[in-house]
mmCIF file of C-alpha atoms in Angstrom:
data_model
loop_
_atom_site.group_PDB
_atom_site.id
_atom_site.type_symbol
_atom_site.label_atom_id
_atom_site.label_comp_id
_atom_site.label_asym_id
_atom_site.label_seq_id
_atom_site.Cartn_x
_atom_site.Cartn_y
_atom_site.Cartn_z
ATOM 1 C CA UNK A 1467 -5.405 -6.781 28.154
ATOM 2 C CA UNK A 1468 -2.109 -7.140 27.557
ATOM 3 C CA UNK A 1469 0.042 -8.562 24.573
ATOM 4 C CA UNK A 1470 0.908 -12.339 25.766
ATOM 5 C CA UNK A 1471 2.848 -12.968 22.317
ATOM 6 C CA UNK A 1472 3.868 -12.156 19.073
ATOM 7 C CA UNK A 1473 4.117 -14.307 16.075
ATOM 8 C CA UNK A 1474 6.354 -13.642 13.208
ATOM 9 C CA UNK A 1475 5.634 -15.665 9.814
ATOM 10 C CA UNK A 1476 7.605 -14.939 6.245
ATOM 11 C CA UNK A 1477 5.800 -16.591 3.532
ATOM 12 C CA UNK A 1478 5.673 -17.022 0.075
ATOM 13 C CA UNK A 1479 2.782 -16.434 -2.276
ATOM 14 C CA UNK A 1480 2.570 -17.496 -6.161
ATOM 15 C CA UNK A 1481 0.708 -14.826 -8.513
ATOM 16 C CA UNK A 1482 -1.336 -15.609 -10.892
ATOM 17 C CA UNK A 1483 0.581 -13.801 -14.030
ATOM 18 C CA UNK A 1484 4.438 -13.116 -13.305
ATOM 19 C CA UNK A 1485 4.121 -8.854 -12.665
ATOM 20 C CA UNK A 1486 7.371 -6.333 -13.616
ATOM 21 C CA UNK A 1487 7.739 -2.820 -12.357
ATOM 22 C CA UNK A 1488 10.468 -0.532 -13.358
ATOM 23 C CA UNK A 1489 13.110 -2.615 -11.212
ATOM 24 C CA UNK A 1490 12.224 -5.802 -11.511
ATOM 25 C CA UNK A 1491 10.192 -8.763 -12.526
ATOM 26 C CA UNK A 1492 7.891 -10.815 -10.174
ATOM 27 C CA UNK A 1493 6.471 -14.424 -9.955
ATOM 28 C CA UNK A 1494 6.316 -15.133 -6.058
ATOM 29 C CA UNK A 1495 5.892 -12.012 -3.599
ATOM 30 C CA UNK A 1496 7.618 -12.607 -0.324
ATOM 31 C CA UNK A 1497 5.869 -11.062 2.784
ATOM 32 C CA UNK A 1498 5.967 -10.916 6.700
ATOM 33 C CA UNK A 1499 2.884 -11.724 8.460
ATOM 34 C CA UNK A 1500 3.061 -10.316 12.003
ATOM 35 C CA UNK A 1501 -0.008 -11.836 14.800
ATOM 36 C CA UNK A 1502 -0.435 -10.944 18.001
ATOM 37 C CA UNK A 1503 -2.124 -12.665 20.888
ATOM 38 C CA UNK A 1504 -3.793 -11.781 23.729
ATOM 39 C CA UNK A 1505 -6.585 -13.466 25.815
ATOM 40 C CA UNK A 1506 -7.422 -16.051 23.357
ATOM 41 C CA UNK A 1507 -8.131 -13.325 20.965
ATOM 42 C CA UNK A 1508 -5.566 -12.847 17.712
ATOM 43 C CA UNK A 1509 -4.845 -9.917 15.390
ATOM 44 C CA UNK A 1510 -3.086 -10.269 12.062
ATOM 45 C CA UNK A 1511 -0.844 -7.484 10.389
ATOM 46 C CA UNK A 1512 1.211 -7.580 6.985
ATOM 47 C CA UNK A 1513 4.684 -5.825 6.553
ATOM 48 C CA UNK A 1514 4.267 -4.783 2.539
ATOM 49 C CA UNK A 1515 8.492 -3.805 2.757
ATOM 50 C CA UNK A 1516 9.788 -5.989 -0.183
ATOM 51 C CA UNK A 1517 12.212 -8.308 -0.757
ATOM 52 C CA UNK A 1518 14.653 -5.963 -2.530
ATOM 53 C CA UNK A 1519 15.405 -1.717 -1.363
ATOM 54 C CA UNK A 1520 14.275 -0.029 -4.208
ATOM 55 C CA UNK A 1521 10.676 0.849 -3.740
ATOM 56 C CA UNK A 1522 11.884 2.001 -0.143
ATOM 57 C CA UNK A 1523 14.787 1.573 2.103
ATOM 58 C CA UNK A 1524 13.448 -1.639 4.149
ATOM 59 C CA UNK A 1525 12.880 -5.437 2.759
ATOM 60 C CA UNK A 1526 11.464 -7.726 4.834
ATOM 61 C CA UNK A 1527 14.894 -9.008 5.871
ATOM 62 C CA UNK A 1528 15.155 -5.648 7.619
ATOM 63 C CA UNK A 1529 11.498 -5.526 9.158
ATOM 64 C CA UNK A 1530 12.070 -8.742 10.046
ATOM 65 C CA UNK A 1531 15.155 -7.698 12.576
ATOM 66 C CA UNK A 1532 13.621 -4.434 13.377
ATOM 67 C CA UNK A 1533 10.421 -6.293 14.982
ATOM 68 C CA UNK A 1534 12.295 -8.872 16.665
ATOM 69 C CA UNK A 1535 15.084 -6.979 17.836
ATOM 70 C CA UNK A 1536 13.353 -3.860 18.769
ATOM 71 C CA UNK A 1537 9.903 -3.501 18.524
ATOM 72 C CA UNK A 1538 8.140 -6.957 19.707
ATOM 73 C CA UNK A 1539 9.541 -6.627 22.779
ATOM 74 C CA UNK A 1540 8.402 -2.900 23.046
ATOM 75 C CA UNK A 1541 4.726 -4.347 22.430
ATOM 76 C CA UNK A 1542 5.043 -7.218 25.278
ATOM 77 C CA UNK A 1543 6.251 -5.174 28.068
ATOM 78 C CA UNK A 1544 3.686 -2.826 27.198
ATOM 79 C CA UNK A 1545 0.560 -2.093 29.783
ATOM 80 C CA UNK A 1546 -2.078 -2.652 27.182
ATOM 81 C CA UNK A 1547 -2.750 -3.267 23.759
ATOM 82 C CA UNK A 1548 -3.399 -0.231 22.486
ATOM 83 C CA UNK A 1549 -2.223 0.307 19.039
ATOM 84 C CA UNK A 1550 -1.615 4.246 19.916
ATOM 85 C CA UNK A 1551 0.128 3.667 23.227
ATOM 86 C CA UNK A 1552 2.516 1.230 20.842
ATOM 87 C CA UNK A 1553 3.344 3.758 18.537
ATOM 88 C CA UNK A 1554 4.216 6.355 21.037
ATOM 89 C CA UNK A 1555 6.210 3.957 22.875
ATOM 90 C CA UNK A 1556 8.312 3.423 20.213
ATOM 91 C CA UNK A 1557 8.401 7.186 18.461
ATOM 92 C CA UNK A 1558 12.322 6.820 19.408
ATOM 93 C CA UNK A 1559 13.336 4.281 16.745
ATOM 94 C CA UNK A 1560 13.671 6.622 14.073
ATOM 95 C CA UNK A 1561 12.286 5.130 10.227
ATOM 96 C CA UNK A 1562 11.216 1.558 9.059
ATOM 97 C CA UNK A 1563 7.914 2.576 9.089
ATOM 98 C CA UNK A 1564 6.980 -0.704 7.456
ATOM 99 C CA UNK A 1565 7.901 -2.777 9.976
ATOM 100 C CA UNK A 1566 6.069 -0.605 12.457
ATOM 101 C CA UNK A 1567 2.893 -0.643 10.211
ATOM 102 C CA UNK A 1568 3.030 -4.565 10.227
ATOM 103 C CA UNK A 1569 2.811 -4.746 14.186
ATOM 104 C CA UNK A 1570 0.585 -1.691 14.634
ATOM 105 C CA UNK A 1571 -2.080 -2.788 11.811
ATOM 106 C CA UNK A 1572 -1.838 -6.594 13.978
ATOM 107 C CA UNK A 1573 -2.447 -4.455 16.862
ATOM 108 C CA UNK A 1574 -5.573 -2.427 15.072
ATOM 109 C CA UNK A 1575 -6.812 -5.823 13.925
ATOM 110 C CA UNK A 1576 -7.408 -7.168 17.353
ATOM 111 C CA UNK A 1577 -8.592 -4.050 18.644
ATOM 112 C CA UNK A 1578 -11.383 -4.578 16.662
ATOM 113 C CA UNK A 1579 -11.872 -7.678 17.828
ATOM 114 C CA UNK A 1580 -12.051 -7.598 21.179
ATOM 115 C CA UNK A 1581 -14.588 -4.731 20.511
ATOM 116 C CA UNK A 1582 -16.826 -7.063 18.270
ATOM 117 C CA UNK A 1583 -16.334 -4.469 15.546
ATOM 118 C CA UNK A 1584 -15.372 -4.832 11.790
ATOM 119 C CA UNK A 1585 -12.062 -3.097 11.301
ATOM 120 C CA UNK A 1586 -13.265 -0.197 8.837
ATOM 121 C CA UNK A 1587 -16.091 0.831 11.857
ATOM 122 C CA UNK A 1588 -12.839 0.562 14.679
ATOM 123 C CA UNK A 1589 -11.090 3.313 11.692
ATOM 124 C CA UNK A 1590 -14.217 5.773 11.851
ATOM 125 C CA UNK A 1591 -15.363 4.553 8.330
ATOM 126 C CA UNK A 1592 -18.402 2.483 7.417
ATOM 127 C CA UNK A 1593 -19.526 -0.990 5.785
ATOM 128 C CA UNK A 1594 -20.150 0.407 2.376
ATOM 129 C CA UNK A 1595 -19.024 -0.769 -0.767
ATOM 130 C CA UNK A 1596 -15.656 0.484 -2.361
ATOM 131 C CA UNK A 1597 -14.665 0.993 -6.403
ATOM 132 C CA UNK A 1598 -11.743 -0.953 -7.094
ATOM 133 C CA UNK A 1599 -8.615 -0.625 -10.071
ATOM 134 C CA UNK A 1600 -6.392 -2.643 -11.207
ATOM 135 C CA UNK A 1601 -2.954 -2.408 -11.307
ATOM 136 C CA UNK A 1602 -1.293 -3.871 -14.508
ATOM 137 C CA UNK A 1603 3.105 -3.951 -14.810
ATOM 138 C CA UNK A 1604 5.346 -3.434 -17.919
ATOM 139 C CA UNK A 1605 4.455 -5.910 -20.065
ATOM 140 C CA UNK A 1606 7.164 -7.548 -23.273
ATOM 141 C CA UNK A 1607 4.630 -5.694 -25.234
ATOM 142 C CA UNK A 1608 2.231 -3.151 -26.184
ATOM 143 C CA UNK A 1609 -0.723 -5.766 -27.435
ATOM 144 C CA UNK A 1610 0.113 -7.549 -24.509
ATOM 145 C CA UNK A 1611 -0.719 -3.986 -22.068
ATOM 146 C CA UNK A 1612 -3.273 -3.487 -24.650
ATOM 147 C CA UNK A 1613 -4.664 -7.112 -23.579
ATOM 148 C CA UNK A 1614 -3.695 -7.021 -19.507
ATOM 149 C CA UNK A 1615 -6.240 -3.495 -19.418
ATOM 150 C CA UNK A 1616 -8.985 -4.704 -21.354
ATOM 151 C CA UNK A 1617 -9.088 -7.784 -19.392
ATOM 152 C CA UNK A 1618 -9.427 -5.408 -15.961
ATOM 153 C CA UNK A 1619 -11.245 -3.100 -18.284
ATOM 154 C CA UNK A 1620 -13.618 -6.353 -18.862
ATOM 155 C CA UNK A 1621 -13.483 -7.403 -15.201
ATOM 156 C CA UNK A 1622 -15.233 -4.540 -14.188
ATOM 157 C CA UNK A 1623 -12.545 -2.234 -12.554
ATOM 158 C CA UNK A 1624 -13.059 1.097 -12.379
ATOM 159 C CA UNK A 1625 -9.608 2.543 -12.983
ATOM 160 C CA UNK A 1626 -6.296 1.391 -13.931
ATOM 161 C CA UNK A 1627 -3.187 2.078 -12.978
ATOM 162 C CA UNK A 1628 -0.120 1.497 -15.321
ATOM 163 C CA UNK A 1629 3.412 1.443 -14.662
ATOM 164 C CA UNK A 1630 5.704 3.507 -16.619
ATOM 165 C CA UNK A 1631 9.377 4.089 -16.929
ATOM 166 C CA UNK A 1632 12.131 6.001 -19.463
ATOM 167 C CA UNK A 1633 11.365 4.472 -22.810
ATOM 168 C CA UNK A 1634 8.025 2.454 -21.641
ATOM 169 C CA UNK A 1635 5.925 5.854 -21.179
ATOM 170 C CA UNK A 1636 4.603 7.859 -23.729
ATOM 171 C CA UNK A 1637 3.474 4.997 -25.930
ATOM 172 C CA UNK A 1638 1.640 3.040 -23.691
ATOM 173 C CA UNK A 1639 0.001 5.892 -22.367
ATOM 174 C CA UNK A 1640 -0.875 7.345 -25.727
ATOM 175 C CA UNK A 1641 -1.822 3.653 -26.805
ATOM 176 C CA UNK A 1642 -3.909 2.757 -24.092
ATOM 177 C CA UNK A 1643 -5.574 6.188 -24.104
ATOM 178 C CA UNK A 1644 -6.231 5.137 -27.673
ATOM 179 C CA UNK A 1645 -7.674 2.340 -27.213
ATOM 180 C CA UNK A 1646 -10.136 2.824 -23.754
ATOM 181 C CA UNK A 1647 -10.594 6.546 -23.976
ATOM 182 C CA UNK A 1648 -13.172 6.748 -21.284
ATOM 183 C CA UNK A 1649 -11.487 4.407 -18.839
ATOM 184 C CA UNK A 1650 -9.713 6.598 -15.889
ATOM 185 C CA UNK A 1651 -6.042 5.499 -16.318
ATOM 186 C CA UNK A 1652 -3.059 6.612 -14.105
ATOM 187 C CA UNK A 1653 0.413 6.911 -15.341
ATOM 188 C CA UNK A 1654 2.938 5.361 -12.098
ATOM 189 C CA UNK A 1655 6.474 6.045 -12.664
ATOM 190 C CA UNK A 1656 7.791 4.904 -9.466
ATOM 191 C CA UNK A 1657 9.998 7.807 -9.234
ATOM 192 C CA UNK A 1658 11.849 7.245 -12.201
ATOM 193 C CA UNK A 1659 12.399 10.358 -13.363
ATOM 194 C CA UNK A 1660 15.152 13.338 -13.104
ATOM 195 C CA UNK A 1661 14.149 17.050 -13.130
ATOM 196 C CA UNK A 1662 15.988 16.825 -16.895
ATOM 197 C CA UNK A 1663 12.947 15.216 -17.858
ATOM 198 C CA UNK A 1664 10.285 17.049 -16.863
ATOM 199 C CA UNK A 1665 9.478 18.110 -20.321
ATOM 200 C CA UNK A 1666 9.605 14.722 -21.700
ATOM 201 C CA UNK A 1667 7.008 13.828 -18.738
ATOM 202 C CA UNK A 1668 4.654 17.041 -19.292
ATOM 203 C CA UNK A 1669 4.134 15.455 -22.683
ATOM 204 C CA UNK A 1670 1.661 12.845 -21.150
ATOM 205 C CA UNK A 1671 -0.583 15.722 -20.197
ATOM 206 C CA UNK A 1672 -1.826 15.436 -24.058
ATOM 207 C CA UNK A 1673 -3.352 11.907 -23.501
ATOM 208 C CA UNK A 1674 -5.668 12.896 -20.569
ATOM 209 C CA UNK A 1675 -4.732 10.937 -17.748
ATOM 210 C CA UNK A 1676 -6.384 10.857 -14.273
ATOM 211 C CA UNK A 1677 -2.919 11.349 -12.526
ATOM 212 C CA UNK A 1678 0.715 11.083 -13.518
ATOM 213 C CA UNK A 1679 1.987 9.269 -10.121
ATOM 214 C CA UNK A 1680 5.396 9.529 -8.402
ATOM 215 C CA UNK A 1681 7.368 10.976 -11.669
ATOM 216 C CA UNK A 1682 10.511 12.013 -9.769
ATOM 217 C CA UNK A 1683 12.374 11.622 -6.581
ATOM 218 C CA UNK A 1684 10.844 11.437 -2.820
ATOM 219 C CA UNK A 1685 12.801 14.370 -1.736
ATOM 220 C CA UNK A 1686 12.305 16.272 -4.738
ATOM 221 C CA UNK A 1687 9.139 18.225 -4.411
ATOM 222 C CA UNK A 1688 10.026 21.181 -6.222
ATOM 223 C CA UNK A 1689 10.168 19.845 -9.357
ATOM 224 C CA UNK A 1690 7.393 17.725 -9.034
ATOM 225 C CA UNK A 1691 5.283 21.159 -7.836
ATOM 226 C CA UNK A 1692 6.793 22.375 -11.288
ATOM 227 C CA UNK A 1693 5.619 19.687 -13.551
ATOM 228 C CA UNK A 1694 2.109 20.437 -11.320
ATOM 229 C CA UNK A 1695 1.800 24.218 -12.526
ATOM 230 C CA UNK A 1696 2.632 23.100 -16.213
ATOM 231 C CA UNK A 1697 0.245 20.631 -16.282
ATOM 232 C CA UNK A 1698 -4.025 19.701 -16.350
ATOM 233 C CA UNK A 1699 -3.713 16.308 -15.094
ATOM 234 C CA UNK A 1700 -3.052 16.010 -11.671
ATOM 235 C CA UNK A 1701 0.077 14.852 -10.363
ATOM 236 C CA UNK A 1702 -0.313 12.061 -7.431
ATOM 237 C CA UNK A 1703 2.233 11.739 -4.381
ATOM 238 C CA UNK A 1704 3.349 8.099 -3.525
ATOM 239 C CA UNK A 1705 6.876 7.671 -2.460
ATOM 240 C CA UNK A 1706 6.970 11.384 -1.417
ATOM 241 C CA UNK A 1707 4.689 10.850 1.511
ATOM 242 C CA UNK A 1708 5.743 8.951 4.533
ATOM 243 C CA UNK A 1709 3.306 11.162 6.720
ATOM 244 C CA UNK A 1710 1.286 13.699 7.951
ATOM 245 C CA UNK A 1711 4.260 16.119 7.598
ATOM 246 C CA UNK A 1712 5.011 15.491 4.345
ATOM 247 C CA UNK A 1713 1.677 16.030 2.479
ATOM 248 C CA UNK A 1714 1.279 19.385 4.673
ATOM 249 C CA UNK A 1715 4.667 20.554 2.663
ATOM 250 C CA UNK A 1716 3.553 19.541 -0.410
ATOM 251 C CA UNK A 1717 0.352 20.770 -0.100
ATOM 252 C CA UNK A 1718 2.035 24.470 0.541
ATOM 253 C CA UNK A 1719 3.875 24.322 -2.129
ATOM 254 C CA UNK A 1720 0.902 23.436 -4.846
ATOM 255 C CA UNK A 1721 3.070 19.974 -5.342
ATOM 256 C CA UNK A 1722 -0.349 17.360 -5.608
ATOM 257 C CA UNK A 1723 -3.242 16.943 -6.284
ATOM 258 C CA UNK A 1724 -3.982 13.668 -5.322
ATOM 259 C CA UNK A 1725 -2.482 11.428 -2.447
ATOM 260 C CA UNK A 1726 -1.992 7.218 -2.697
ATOM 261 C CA UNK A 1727 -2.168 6.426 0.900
ATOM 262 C CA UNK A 1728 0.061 3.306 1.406
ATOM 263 C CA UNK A 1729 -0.591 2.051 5.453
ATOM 264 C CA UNK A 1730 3.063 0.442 5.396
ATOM 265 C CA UNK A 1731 4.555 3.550 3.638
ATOM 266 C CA UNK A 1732 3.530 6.178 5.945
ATOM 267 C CA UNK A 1733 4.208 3.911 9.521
ATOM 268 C CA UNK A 1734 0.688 2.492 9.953
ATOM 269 C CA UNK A 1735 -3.520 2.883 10.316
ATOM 270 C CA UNK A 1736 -3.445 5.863 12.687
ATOM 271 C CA UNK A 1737 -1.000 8.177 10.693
ATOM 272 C CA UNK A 1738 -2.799 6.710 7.401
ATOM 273 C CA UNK A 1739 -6.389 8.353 8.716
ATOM 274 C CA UNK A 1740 -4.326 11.411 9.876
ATOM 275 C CA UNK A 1741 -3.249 11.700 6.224
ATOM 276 C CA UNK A 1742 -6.407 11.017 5.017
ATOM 277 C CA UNK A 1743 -8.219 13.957 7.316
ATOM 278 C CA UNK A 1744 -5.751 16.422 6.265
ATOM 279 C CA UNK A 1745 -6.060 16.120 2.561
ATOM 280 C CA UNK A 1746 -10.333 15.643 3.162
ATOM 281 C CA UNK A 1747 -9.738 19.287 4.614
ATOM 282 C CA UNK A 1748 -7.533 20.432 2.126
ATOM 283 C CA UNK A 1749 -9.411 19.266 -1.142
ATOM 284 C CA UNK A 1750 -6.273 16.674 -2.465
ATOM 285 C CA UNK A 1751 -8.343 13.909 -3.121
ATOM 286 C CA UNK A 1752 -6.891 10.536 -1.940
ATOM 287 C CA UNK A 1753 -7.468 6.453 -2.720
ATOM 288 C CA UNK A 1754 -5.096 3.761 -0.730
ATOM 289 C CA UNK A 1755 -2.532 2.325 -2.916
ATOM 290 C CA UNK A 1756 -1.279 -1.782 -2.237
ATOM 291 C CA UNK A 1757 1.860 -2.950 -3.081
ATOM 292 C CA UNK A 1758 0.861 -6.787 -3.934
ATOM 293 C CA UNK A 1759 -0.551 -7.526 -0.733
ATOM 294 C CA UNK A 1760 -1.579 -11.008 0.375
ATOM 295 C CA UNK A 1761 -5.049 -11.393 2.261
ATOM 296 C CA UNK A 1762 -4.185 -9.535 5.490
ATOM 297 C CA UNK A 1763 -2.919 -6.739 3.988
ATOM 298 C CA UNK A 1764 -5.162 -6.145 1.577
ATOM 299 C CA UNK A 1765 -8.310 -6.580 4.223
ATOM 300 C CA UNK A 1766 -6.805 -4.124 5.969
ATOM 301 C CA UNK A 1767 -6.095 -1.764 3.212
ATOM 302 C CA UNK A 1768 -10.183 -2.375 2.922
ATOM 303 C CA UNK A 1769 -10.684 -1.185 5.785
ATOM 304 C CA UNK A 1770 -9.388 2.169 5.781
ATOM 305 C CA UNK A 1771 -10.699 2.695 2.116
ATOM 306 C CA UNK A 1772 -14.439 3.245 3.415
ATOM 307 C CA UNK A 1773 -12.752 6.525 4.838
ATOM 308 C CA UNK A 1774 -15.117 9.304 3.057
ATOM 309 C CA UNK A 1775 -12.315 11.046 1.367
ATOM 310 C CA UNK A 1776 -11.352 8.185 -0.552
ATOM 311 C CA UNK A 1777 -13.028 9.309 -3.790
ATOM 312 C CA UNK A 1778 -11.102 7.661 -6.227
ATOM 313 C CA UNK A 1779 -10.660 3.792 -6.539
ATOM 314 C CA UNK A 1780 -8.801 1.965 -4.460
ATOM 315 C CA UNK A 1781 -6.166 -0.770 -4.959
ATOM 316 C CA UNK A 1782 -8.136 -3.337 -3.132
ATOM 317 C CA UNK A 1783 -9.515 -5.600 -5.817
ATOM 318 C CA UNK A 1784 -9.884 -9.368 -5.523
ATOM 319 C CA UNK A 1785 -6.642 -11.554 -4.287
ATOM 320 C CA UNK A 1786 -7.349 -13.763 -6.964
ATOM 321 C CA UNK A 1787 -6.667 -11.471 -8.964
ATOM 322 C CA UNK A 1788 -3.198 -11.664 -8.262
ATOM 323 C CA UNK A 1789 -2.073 -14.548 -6.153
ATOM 324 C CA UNK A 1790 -3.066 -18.209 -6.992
ATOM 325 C CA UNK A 1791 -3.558 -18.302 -2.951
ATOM 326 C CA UNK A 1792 -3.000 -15.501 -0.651
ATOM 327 C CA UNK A 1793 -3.484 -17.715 2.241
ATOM 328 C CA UNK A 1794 -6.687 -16.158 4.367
ATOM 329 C CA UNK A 1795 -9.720 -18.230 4.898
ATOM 330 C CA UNK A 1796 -11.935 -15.147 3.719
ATOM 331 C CA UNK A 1797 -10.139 -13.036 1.263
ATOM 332 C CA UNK A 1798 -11.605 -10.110 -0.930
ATOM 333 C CA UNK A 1799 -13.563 -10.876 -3.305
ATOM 334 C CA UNK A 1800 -15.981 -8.604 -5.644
ATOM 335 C CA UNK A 1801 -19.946 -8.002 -4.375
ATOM 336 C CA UNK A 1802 -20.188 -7.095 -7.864
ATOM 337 C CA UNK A 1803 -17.582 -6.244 -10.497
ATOM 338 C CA UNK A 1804 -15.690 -3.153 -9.866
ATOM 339 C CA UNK A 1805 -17.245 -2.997 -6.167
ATOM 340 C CA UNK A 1806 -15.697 -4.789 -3.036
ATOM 341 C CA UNK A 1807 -17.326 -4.812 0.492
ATOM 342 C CA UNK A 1808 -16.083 -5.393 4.099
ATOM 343 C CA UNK A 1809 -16.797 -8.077 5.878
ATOM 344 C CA UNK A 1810 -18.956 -8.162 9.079
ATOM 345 C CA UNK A 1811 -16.866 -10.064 11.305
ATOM 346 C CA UNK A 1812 -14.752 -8.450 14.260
ATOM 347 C CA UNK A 1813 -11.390 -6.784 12.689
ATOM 348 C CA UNK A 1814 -10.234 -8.107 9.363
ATOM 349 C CA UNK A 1815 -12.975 -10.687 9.591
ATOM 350 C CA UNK A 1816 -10.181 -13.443 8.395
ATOM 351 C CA UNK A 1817 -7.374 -15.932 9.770
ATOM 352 C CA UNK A 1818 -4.368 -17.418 8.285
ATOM 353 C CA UNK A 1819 -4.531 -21.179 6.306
ATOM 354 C CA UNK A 1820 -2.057 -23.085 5.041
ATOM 355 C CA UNK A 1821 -2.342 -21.653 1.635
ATOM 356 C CA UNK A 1822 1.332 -19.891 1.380
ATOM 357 C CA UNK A 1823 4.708 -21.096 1.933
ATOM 358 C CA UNK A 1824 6.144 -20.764 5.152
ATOM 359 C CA UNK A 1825 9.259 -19.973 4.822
ATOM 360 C CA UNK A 1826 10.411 -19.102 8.727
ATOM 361 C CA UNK A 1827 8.556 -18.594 12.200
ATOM 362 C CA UNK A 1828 9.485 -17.421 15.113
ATOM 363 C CA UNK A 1829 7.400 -16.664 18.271
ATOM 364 C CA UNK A 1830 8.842 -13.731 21.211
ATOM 365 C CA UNK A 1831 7.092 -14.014 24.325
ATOM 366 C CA UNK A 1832 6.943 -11.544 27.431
ATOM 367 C CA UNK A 1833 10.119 -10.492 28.496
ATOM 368 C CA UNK A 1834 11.001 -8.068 31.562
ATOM 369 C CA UNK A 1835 12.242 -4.871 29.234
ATOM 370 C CA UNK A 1836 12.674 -3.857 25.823
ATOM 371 C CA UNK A 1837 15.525 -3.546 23.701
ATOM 372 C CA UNK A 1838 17.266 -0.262 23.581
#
């Protein structure tokens, strides 16, 4: 089999609550939606690069170049479809790991396919049900966080993650901590933090939470491996890991405890299981992290969390949830609350409607050589 063409899609999905993180403030999420074809059969891949470069380096104005320019064409003058044999091929173009994800998750997706295989079994993981959490923004208020994680609290899910920046951090923590004491909470800080505040952050140790996530730069390891001696919570690695390299260092220097495996972040599936294995054999304990995805992504992101090692809940909870539509036929949805469960069907076990905005499209076809 080889790849007979690739299909590039940016849409537009409306949430279901408007969501802010420590940059900004959401009511539509913007994502690329990469297919490929081959033989009548189809895989589907999402790019979860954003529309602005905070979070990371690449929007999906950049993936969108990056695949059209450079690595679609490295896909259709390849000799098969082989998801691997892509991402060797194009080990030269040096970052936007997103915007590889997005083409090499498509290419995992119809893998699975052809092989009559749901995508989770095609990873080396199993149809089993996963724990879910919730993710819940800064809200105008602390009785309206108070509200957002009782309502997830309610729902069923069985952690929550809540996002926390300079002057939005020790009082939510310490109220929510207050007010659900037994529900496993994560502090996410999105790297917001300087190594001049890493007494201010050790002071959420006091409230008990499952992990502090991300508190200070990618790059800056040693004070984050600090803020891990001082501390009995765990400290979680986000931002800081773009691969396998990466959690090997900070696993040397005692920097983590836990790992939030993002597919797009680290540069797709196969480098997100290599991650995964490493920190299974190292003790960090792991759970795969979303950043808003629509359907696609987050079926994928499914997938991979039936990987044994992921022993903390997941970010894969219900799109409706989150997005009025997120424009798959067969979306996630709960097998009971706080539980979600991979479909049977080949791959992601889901195709595309017309439930998002499209708001461009472009199809690449064969050419004789790719772009160098």
């Amino acid at each position: 089999m080889r790849v007979d063409q690739v299909r590039m899609r940016m849409v537009r999905a409306r949430l279901t609550r408007p969501f802010e993180n420590r940059w900004q403030r959401f009511e539509t999420w913007t994502k690329l939606v990469v297919q490929v074809d081959s033989d009548g059969l189809s895989g589907l891949g999402e790019c979860t690069a954003m529309e602005t470069p905070f979070y990371n380096y690449e929007t999906v104005e950049t993936a969108w170049h990056i695949l059209e320019r450079y690595l679609a064409p490295i896909v259709l003058a390849a000799p098969d479809t082989d998801p691997l044999t892509a991402a060797s091929a194009w080990r030269h173009i040096n970052g936007h790991e997103e915007a590889k994800a997005a083409l090499e998750c498509a290419l995992w997706d119809l893998r699975a396919r052809a092989a009559g295989l749901p995508l989770c079994q095609e990873l080396g993981g199993r149809r089993v049900s996963v724990p879910v959490a919730a993710t819940v923004g800064i809200e105008p208020s602390i009785d309206e966080l108070l509200a957002a994680v009782g309502a997830a609290r309610d729902a069923g899910f069985r952690r929550v993650r809540i996002k926390i920046r300079p002057g939005w951090d020790v009082v939510p923590v310490r109220e929510v901590r207050a007010a659900f004491p037994e529900l496993p909470l994560i502090a996410d800080a999105n790297a917001a933090y300087g190594s001049g505040d890493l007494d201010h952050v050790s002071t959420l140790d006091k409230f008990g939470p499952l992990a502090i996530e991300q508190p200070f730069g990618s790059t800056d390891l040693e004070t984050t491996a600090d803020l891990q001696r001082r501390l009995a919570t765990s400290v979680c690695l986000d931002e800081s890991v773009k691969g396998l390299a990466d959690v090997e260092r900070a696993h040397r220097m005692r920097a983590c405890r836990v790992v939030n495996i993002k597919v797009g972040r680290v540069g797709g599936l196969a480098e997100a299981v290599r991650v995964h294995d490493f920190c299974l054999d190292n003790g960090i304990a792991t759970f795969v992290g979303a950043k808003y995805e629509i359907g696609v992504g987050r079926l994928t992101n499914l997938a991979l969390a039936t990987l044994p090692n992921m022993t903390l809940p997941s970010d894969v909870g219900p799109s409706s949830r989150y997005y009025v539509d997120d424009g798959v036929d067969h979306g996630v949805t709960l097998a009971r609350p706080g539980w979600v469960e991979p479909s049977a069907a080949p791959g992601i076990g889901a195709c595309l409607t017309d439930g998002v905005t499209t708001i461009r499209e472009t199809v690449l076809r064969a050419r004789t050589a790719p772009c160098r």
